[in-house]
Amino acid sequence: MTCDARVVIVGAGIVGCSLADELTARGWSEVTVLEQGPLPAPGGSTSHAPGLVFQTSPSRTLTGFARYTVEKFSSLKVDGLPCFNPVGGLEIATSEERWADLHRKAGLAASWGVRGELIPPARCAELWPLLARDRILGGFHTPDDGLARALLASRAQLERATARGARFLDRHTVTAIEREGGRVTAVVTDRGTFPADAVVCAAGFWGPLIGAMAGVDVPLQPLAHQYATTAPLPELAGVNDPRTEASRPILRFQDRDLYYREHTDRIGIGSYAHRPLPVDPARLPAYDDAPVMPSSLPFTAEDFAPSWAESVGLLPALGASRVEKGFNGVFSFTPDGMPVIGESREVRGFWLAEAVWVTHSAGVARAVAEWMTDGRPGTDVHACDLYRFEEAQRSPAYIAERGRRNFIEVYDVIHPLQPVEQPRPLRVSPFHVRQRELGGYFLEAAGWERPHWYEANAALAGSVQPPPRDAWSARHWSPIAAAEARATRERVALYDMTPLGRLEVSGPGALDFLQRMTTNQLAKKPGTVTYTLLLDEAGGIRSDLTVARLSEHHFQVGTGGALDLDWLLRHAPDDVRVTDITPGTTCVGVWGPLARDLVQPLTPDDFAHEAFGYFTARRTFIGHVPVTAMRLSYVGELGWELYTTADLGLRLWDTLWEAGRRHGVIAAGRSAFNSLRLEKGYRAWGHDMTTEHDPYEAGLGFAVRMDKGDFIGRAALEGRGAGTVTRKLTCLTLDDPAAVVMGKEPVYADGVAAGYVTSASYGYTIGRTVAYAWLPAAIAVPSTAVHIEYFGEKVPATVAAEPLYDPRGERIRR
């Protein structure tokens, strides 16, 4: 679209106002914002938001959104009042588990560039004199966090956008979204119809209702969250300027799911400690029919009673006070706790900017505005993309159940491998029954049950002695993984690769289409397999793929998931079919030096290296089972990926298992797989690289063929190369063979935070932890000494040449 596109934004809360400001700042003046309530306080979540902005998150993307929100709102004023009050943030620990977690959070802050420090109880009490000091083990202080005044910030941005030509119309209730030819054409309201080239749903918890009008599912669950305000406290008399309301840091008591902020001489208390209170947005009253406003539901005092008792214990002065007023405020949760943004593929021109809290509002608005005006966001947003969810994750029941769970866990200490509890199992491979018999320990991703190790291999663990682990890194881990890694290196193992996505691309234009979409040369004879990349127009890495040319017009594409399917479907011409075959197919990786000894007697074809070379594919049989066999290995050993239909999957597993007994075959899990792939230097998209990185920075320049013709992102790569990069994805090994890190930790060079870890695992073959990290190119030189901060401890590490294991690739080409 061009700058004269007619944009209609539905919702004038903090997100809608921020987006109008961002779009008009980029020269788009034909912007209309429709709001069903009155302005400037329309009655949605923005109107009651307490405005806490804690920037640090396990998500680098969310932290970036929050940082921009602080930056932008700090520059805004209305009637001389600031839109952001930088009082700072203070998270306190009253348990050893939380105190350890605050050390981890301090590491995240350093990784993402947020100022913060761990402080002792005495300093916590200085910052918040009302605290019961004897209950506190310590705190994490972030001086640049603070309070966003959401209504003021909305008004400031509304006024700036209006001055650039935008118009804001309140008391307009949307009743329909008109479409024609797969595109939005207009928004219909009770006060007229507004033609539109683009419509942005920024309606907050009403988003599912607006989305339904356009035929677009919006995966969020509204829930009510309790907020109470005390009576005036003598201890706060004269402490705070009524114009700014607060001078002390926003306080989080996450051990009891509580937070606090000052309201001049009162304290506001927010609680996530109560039962989930789901809300049906279709049953909420209109603004004029609501006792207060649609997003403010009656306070349920019985739910708040335990939180009040905990608050009195933490802030004893509250014992002489009371809850003067309270409400249950409605806001949005998604299945994974992230926002939902992006353009619908089915209804072009219909955009979402949903499930966005005030904390991230300006950052999300900037990303969506960049996406609309430039064709891509300036930051990686894959974890927020509407199409990140698989079909199995889009049912109303799934969205509601996961939304409620995210509410319960919002302040919990969450391990990076910790799976959600329900609904499980949801997606299982055809091998699942055998995996359970073998004592598989399952974690979950994208709805799939994924075995990480098998108790059946426990007896093998006695022959390997991985170093003992600390309590945190020992969660969802077992020394059995070391035994499975060794068995893969020494004999042969079966890996369930079913959860990895598989697409079928076919039709007369399939080759030309894939050539245009990817970086590597795919014009090869049938039977070849190619590792290649998907880039965006700026040369950022959208994904990495394996593309097997099975016949002249038929390709099988191994992908990272639903986002790749969406990208290819958006670009596919009429003579190309892109089909997700993942649900109806299955895959087992047969890897290890005895892999050929296992499979050769089962197939009529020659699996010798000369007849079936590396990165080739063929259709054949394994016993009675027709398979597509691909000579690939993501563990650095000889082997094949064997694909068949889901109905024959169990027979394939049993055939391989029975034949493999004489070779000492085992089933191996994702824990061993991750260790082996890092020893070999294989990247994982979404962890090690994203759209913020180009192929040369990520060490994947070998997958780019600039001479093959045009492809998406090619123009942006002109003039770039391995010699031009200023940062690199870098292999590190920890100096202490017993030390472990897990990912997202800051990396220090000469005492200064210089980068962050993307992936890490103990390398059982090399006998120490392997970590990949983004570092400045000047530091990413083999033998350079660095430190990785793990729970507050600086762990020595060294830049290493990669790959660490079999650098000449001899074992996979036997």
PDB file of N, CA, C and O in Angstrom, residues 469-518:
ATOM      1  N   ARG A 469      24.516 -31.398  37.895  1.00  0.00           N
ATOM      2  CA  ARG A 469      23.938 -30.103  37.524  1.00  0.00           C
ATOM      3  C   ARG A 469      23.346 -29.402  38.735  1.00  0.00           C
ATOM      4  O   ARG A 469      22.969 -30.037  39.726  1.00  0.00           O
ATOM      5  N   ASP A 470      23.232 -28.079  38.615  1.00  0.00           N
ATOM      6  CA  ASP A 470      22.518 -27.322  39.627  1.00  0.00           C
ATOM      7  C   ASP A 470      21.027 -27.595  39.483  1.00  0.00           C
ATOM      8  O   ASP A 470      20.563 -28.151  38.480  1.00  0.00           O
ATOM      9  N   ALA A 471      20.253 -27.207  40.488  1.00  0.00           N
ATOM     10  CA  ALA A 471      18.833 -27.556  40.521  1.00  0.00           C
ATOM     11  C   ALA A 471      18.069 -27.008  39.319  1.00  0.00           C
ATOM     12  O   ALA A 471      17.149 -27.652  38.809  1.00  0.00           O
ATOM     13  N   TRP A 472      18.455 -25.809  38.841  1.00  0.00           N
ATOM     14  CA  TRP A 472      17.725 -25.190  37.732  1.00  0.00           C
ATOM     15  C   TRP A 472      17.975 -25.936  36.422  1.00  0.00           C
ATOM     16  O   TRP A 472      17.034 -26.331  35.732  1.00  0.00           O
ATOM     17  N   SER A 473      19.236 -26.160  36.089  1.00  0.00           N
ATOM     18  CA  SER A 473      19.538 -26.811  34.820  1.00  0.00           C
ATOM     19  C   SER A 473      19.209 -28.297  34.856  1.00  0.00           C
ATOM     20  O   SER A 473      19.123 -28.942  33.803  1.00  0.00           O
ATOM     21  N   ALA A 474      18.991 -28.857  36.051  1.00  0.00           N
ATOM     22  CA  ALA A 474      18.628 -30.270  36.158  1.00  0.00           C
ATOM     23  C   ALA A 474      17.142 -30.507  35.922  1.00  0.00           C
ATOM     24  O   ALA A 474      16.720 -31.652  35.763  1.00  0.00           O
ATOM     25  N   ARG A 475      16.357 -29.429  35.906  1.00  0.00           N
ATOM     26  CA  ARG A 475      14.932 -29.609  35.620  1.00  0.00           C
ATOM     27  C   ARG A 475      14.752 -30.036  34.161  1.00  0.00           C
ATOM     28  O   ARG A 475      15.391 -29.497  33.260  1.00  0.00           O
ATOM     29  N   HIS A 476      13.861 -30.962  33.947  1.00  0.00           N
ATOM     30  CA  HIS A 476      13.544 -31.455  32.597  1.00  0.00           C
ATOM     31  C   HIS A 476      14.811 -31.925  31.876  1.00  0.00           C
ATOM     32  O   HIS A 476      14.962 -31.745  30.673  1.00  0.00           O
ATOM     33  N   TRP A 477      15.716 -32.523  32.649  1.00  0.00           N
ATOM     34  CA  TRP A 477      16.954 -33.077  32.099  1.00  0.00           C
ATOM     35  C   TRP A 477      17.259 -34.378  32.813  1.00  0.00           C
ATOM     36  O   TRP A 477      16.836 -34.589  33.960  1.00  0.00           O
ATOM     37  N   SER A 478      17.975 -35.248  32.146  1.00  0.00           N
ATOM     38  CA  SER A 478      18.405 -36.500  32.757  1.00  0.00           C
ATOM     39  C   SER A 478      19.762 -36.891  32.190  1.00  0.00           C
ATOM     40  O   SER A 478      20.034 -36.648  31.001  1.00  0.00           O
ATOM     41  N   PRO A 479      20.621 -37.522  33.008  1.00  0.00           N
ATOM     42  CA  PRO A 479      21.895 -38.019  32.466  1.00  0.00           C
ATOM     43  C   PRO A 479      21.691 -39.088  31.397  1.00  0.00           C
ATOM     44  O   PRO A 479      22.628 -39.419  30.666  1.00  0.00           O
ATOM     45  N   ILE A 480      20.476 -39.595  31.294  1.00  0.00           N
ATOM     46  CA  ILE A 480      20.178 -40.548  30.212  1.00  0.00           C
ATOM     47  C   ILE A 480      20.439 -39.915  28.857  1.00  0.00           C
ATOM     48  O   ILE A 480      20.833 -40.599  27.908  1.00  0.00           O
ATOM     49  N   ALA A 481      20.244 -38.590  28.745  1.00  0.00           N
ATOM     50  CA  ALA A 481      20.506 -37.905  27.478  1.00  0.00           C
ATOM     51  C   ALA A 481      21.953 -38.102  27.037  1.00  0.00           C
ATOM     52  O   ALA A 481      22.232 -38.218  25.833  1.00  0.00           O
ATOM     53  N   ALA A 482      22.869 -38.125  27.982  1.00  0.00           N
ATOM     54  CA  ALA A 482      24.274 -38.347  27.638  1.00  0.00           C
ATOM     55  C   ALA A 482      24.466 -39.736  27.046  1.00  0.00           C
ATOM     56  O   ALA A 482      25.233 -39.919  26.084  1.00  0.00           O
ATOM     57  N   ALA A 483      23.779 -40.717  27.613  1.00  0.00           N
ATOM     58  CA  ALA A 483      23.884 -42.080  27.089  1.00  0.00           C
ATOM     59  C   ALA A 483      23.295 -42.173  25.689  1.00  0.00           C
ATOM     60  O   ALA A 483      23.828 -42.877  24.819  1.00  0.00           O
ATOM     61  N   GLU A 484      22.196 -41.460  25.453  1.00  0.00           N
ATOM     62  CA  GLU A 484      21.577 -41.478  24.130  1.00  0.00           C
ATOM     63  C   GLU A 484      22.467 -40.796  23.103  1.00  0.00           C
ATOM     64  O   GLU A 484      22.558 -41.241  21.940  1.00  0.00           O
ATOM     65  N   ALA A 485      23.129 -39.721  23.507  1.00  0.00           N
ATOM     66  CA  ALA A 485      24.062 -39.058  22.594  1.00  0.00           C
ATOM     67  C   ALA A 485      25.222 -39.992  22.249  1.00  0.00           C
ATOM     68  O   ALA A 485      25.639 -40.089  21.086  1.00  0.00           O
ATOM     69  N   ARG A 486      25.759 -40.677  23.248  1.00  0.00           N
ATOM     70  CA  ARG A 486      26.879 -41.582  22.989  1.00  0.00           C
ATOM     71  C   ARG A 486      26.442 -42.726  22.072  1.00  0.00           C
ATOM     72  O   ARG A 486      27.169 -43.108  21.143  1.00  0.00           O
ATOM     73  N   ALA A 487      25.274 -43.301  22.318  1.00  0.00           N
ATOM     74  CA  ALA A 487      24.803 -44.390  21.473  1.00  0.00           C
ATOM     75  C   ALA A 487      24.636 -43.932  20.033  1.00  0.00           C
ATOM     76  O   ALA A 487      24.895 -44.689  19.095  1.00  0.00           O
ATOM     77  N   THR A 488      24.231 -42.679  19.822  1.00  0.00           N
ATOM     78  CA  THR A 488      24.101 -42.142  18.469  1.00  0.00           C
ATOM     79  C   THR A 488      25.469 -42.024  17.817  1.00  0.00           C
ATOM     80  O   THR A 488      25.638 -42.337  16.633  1.00  0.00           O
ATOM     81  N   ARG A 489      26.453 -41.572  18.567  1.00  0.00           N
ATOM     82  CA  ARG A 489      27.798 -41.418  18.026  1.00  0.00           C
ATOM     83  C   ARG A 489      28.463 -42.789  17.765  1.00  0.00           C
ATOM     84  O   ARG A 489      29.260 -42.920  16.825  1.00  0.00           O
ATOM     85  N   GLU A 490      28.127 -43.788  18.565  1.00  0.00           N
ATOM     86  CA  GLU A 490      28.850 -45.061  18.494  1.00  0.00           C
ATOM     87  C   GLU A 490      28.092 -46.163  17.763  1.00  0.00           C
ATOM     88  O   GLU A 490      28.703 -47.053  17.180  1.00  0.00           O
ATOM     89  N   ARG A 491      26.720 -46.111  17.808  1.00  0.00           N
ATOM     90  CA  ARG A 491      25.958 -47.205  17.193  1.00  0.00           C
ATOM     91  C   ARG A 491      24.883 -46.618  16.270  1.00  0.00           C
ATOM     92  O   ARG A 491      25.198 -46.137  15.194  1.00  0.00           O
ATOM     93  N   VAL A 492      23.656 -46.649  16.694  1.00  0.00           N
ATOM     94  CA  VAL A 492      22.570 -46.119  15.873  1.00  0.00           C
ATOM     95  C   VAL A 492      21.370 -45.851  16.773  1.00  0.00           C
ATOM     96  O   VAL A 492      21.126 -46.583  17.742  1.00  0.00           O
ATOM     97  N   ALA A 493      20.634 -44.788  16.446  1.00  0.00           N
ATOM     98  CA  ALA A 493      19.477 -44.401  17.252  1.00  0.00           C
ATOM     99  C   ALA A 493      18.336 -43.966  16.333  1.00  0.00           C
ATOM    100  O   ALA A 493      18.564 -43.499  15.215  1.00  0.00           O
ATOM    101  N   LEU A 494      17.123 -44.099  16.848  1.00  0.00           N
ATOM    102  CA  LEU A 494      15.924 -43.643  16.150  1.00  0.00           C
ATOM    103  C   LEU A 494      15.432 -42.364  16.816  1.00  0.00           C
ATOM    104  O   LEU A 494      15.240 -42.329  18.039  1.00  0.00           O
ATOM    105  N   TYR A 495      15.230 -41.346  16.012  1.00  0.00           N
ATOM    106  CA  TYR A 495      14.732 -40.052  16.488  1.00  0.00           C
ATOM    107  C   TYR A 495      13.385 -39.762  15.832  1.00  0.00           C
ATOM    108  O   TYR A 495      13.263 -39.858  14.604  1.00  0.00           O
ATOM    109  N   ASP A 496      12.421 -39.383  16.641  1.00  0.00           N
ATOM    110  CA  ASP A 496      11.105 -39.010  16.117  1.00  0.00           C
ATOM    111  C   ASP A 496      11.162 -37.574  15.620  1.00  0.00           C
ATOM    112  O   ASP A 496      11.225 -36.629  16.407  1.00  0.00           O
ATOM    113  N   MET A 497      11.125 -37.392  14.296  1.00  0.00           N
ATOM    114  CA  MET A 497      11.185 -36.057  13.697  1.00  0.00           C
ATOM    115  C   MET A 497       9.819 -35.610  13.183  1.00  0.00           C
ATOM    116  O   MET A 497       9.707 -34.632  12.447  1.00  0.00           O
ATOM    117  N   THR A 498       8.772 -36.325  13.583  1.00  0.00           N
ATOM    118  CA  THR A 498       7.421 -36.018  13.101  1.00  0.00           C
ATOM    119  C   THR A 498       6.990 -34.582  13.370  1.00  0.00           C
ATOM    120  O   THR A 498       6.351 -33.954  12.509  1.00  0.00           O
ATOM    121  N   PRO A 499       7.295 -33.992  14.544  1.00  0.00           N
ATOM    122  CA  PRO A 499       6.804 -32.630  14.800  1.00  0.00           C
ATOM    123  C   PRO A 499       7.381 -31.559  13.881  1.00  0.00           C
ATOM    124  O   PRO A 499       6.843 -30.447  13.836  1.00  0.00           O
ATOM    125  N   LEU A 500       8.470 -31.839  13.158  1.00  0.00           N
ATOM    126  CA  LEU A 500       9.004 -30.839  12.241  1.00  0.00           C
ATOM    127  C   LEU A 500       8.086 -30.751  11.026  1.00  0.00           C
ATOM    128  O   LEU A 500       7.635 -31.760  10.486  1.00  0.00           O
ATOM    129  N   GLY A 501       7.812 -29.524  10.559  1.00  0.00           N
ATOM    130  CA  GLY A 501       6.826 -29.317   9.514  1.00  0.00           C
ATOM    131  C   GLY A 501       7.261 -29.845   8.164  1.00  0.00           C
ATOM    132  O   GLY A 501       8.448 -29.824   7.811  1.00  0.00           O
ATOM    133  N   ARG A 502       6.279 -30.306   7.387  1.00  0.00           N
ATOM    134  CA  ARG A 502       6.516 -30.803   6.029  1.00  0.00           C
ATOM    135  C   ARG A 502       5.468 -30.210   5.096  1.00  0.00           C
ATOM    136  O   ARG A 502       4.264 -30.343   5.334  1.00  0.00           O
ATOM    137  N   LEU A 503       5.943 -29.591   4.037  1.00  0.00           N
ATOM    138  CA  LEU A 503       5.058 -29.014   3.035  1.00  0.00           C
ATOM    139  C   LEU A 503       5.294 -29.696   1.701  1.00  0.00           C
ATOM    140  O   LEU A 503       6.428 -30.067   1.377  1.00  0.00           O
ATOM    141  N   GLU A 504       4.244 -29.824   0.940  1.00  0.00           N
ATOM    142  CA  GLU A 504       4.351 -30.301  -0.433  1.00  0.00           C
ATOM    143  C   GLU A 504       4.106 -29.111  -1.351  1.00  0.00           C
ATOM    144  O   GLU A 504       3.082 -28.434  -1.238  1.00  0.00           O
ATOM    145  N   VAL A 505       5.058 -28.838  -2.227  1.00  0.00           N
ATOM    146  CA  VAL A 505       4.943 -27.749  -3.201  1.00  0.00           C
ATOM    147  C   VAL A 505       4.962 -28.391  -4.579  1.00  0.00           C
ATOM    148  O   VAL A 505       5.934 -29.056  -4.947  1.00  0.00           O
ATOM    149  N   SER A 506       3.898 -28.190  -5.334  1.00  0.00           N
ATOM    150  CA  SER A 506       3.780 -28.874  -6.613  1.00  0.00           C
ATOM    151  C   SER A 506       3.082 -27.988  -7.635  1.00  0.00           C
ATOM    152  O   SER A 506       2.486 -26.967  -7.296  1.00  0.00           O
ATOM    153  N   GLY A 507       3.172 -28.412  -8.891  1.00  0.00           N
ATOM    154  CA  GLY A 507       2.555 -27.677  -9.979  1.00  0.00           C
ATOM    155  C   GLY A 507       3.585 -27.210 -10.987  1.00  0.00           C
ATOM    156  O   GLY A 507       4.803 -27.215 -10.703  1.00  0.00           O
ATOM    157  N   PRO A 508       3.124 -26.791 -12.170  1.00  0.00           N
ATOM    158  CA  PRO A 508       4.051 -26.398 -13.242  1.00  0.00           C
ATOM    159  C   PRO A 508       5.015 -25.289 -12.860  1.00  0.00           C
ATOM    160  O   PRO A 508       6.133 -25.232 -13.362  1.00  0.00           O
ATOM    161  N   GLY A 509       4.587 -24.405 -11.958  1.00  0.00           N
ATOM    162  CA  GLY A 509       5.448 -23.284 -11.580  1.00  0.00           C
ATOM    163  C   GLY A 509       6.209 -23.491 -10.295  1.00  0.00           C
ATOM    164  O   GLY A 509       6.792 -22.539  -9.749  1.00  0.00           O
ATOM    165  N   ALA A 510       6.248 -24.735  -9.792  1.00  0.00           N
ATOM    166  CA  ALA A 510       6.822 -24.986  -8.465  1.00  0.00           C
ATOM    167  C   ALA A 510       8.293 -24.603  -8.385  1.00  0.00           C
ATOM    168  O   ALA A 510       8.728 -23.950  -7.423  1.00  0.00           O
ATOM    169  N   LEU A 511       9.088 -24.996  -9.400  1.00  0.00           N
ATOM    170  CA  LEU A 511      10.520 -24.683  -9.340  1.00  0.00           C
ATOM    171  C   LEU A 511      10.755 -23.187  -9.381  1.00  0.00           C
ATOM    172  O   LEU A 511      11.516 -22.643  -8.559  1.00  0.00           O
ATOM    173  N   ASP A 512      10.131 -22.496 -10.315  1.00  0.00           N
ATOM    174  CA  ASP A 512      10.325 -21.047 -10.415  1.00  0.00           C
ATOM    175  C   ASP A 512       9.896 -20.354  -9.126  1.00  0.00           C
ATOM    176  O   ASP A 512      10.555 -19.401  -8.673  1.00  0.00           O
ATOM    177  N   PHE A 513       8.806 -20.820  -8.558  1.00  0.00           N
ATOM    178  CA  PHE A 513       8.316 -20.233  -7.310  1.00  0.00           C
ATOM    179  C   PHE A 513       9.332 -20.399  -6.188  1.00  0.00           C
ATOM    180  O   PHE A 513       9.695 -19.432  -5.505  1.00  0.00           O
ATOM    181  N   LEU A 514       9.822 -21.612  -5.988  1.00  0.00           N
ATOM    182  CA  LEU A 514      10.772 -21.852  -4.911  1.00  0.00           C
ATOM    183  C   LEU A 514      12.109 -21.171  -5.175  1.00  0.00           C
ATOM    184  O   LEU A 514      12.783 -20.726  -4.231  1.00  0.00           O
ATOM    185  N   GLN A 515      12.497 -21.049  -6.422  1.00  0.00           N
ATOM    186  CA  GLN A 515      13.712 -20.308  -6.754  1.00  0.00           C
ATOM    187  C   GLN A 515      13.571 -18.842  -6.333  1.00  0.00           C
ATOM    188  O   GLN A 515      14.517 -18.238  -5.823  1.00  0.00           O
ATOM    189  N   ARG A 516      12.397 -18.276  -6.552  1.00  0.00           N
ATOM    190  CA  ARG A 516      12.177 -16.872  -6.205  1.00  0.00           C
ATOM    191  C   ARG A 516      12.085 -16.678  -4.690  1.00  0.00           C
ATOM    192  O   ARG A 516      12.463 -15.634  -4.163  1.00  0.00           O
ATOM    193  N   MET A 517      11.604 -17.700  -3.983  1.00  0.00           N
ATOM    194  CA  MET A 517      11.382 -17.564  -2.552  1.00  0.00           C
ATOM    195  C   MET A 517      12.629 -17.826  -1.727  1.00  0.00           C
ATOM    196  O   MET A 517      12.735 -17.350  -0.588  1.00  0.00           O
ATOM    197  N   THR A 518      13.593 -18.596  -2.243  1.00  0.00           N
ATOM    198  CA  THR A 518      14.709 -19.068  -1.426  1.00  0.00           C
ATOM    199  C   THR A 518      16.054 -18.637  -2.002  1.00  0.00           C
ATOM    200  O   THR A 518      16.152 -18.192  -3.150  1.00  0.00           O
TER     201      THR A 518
END
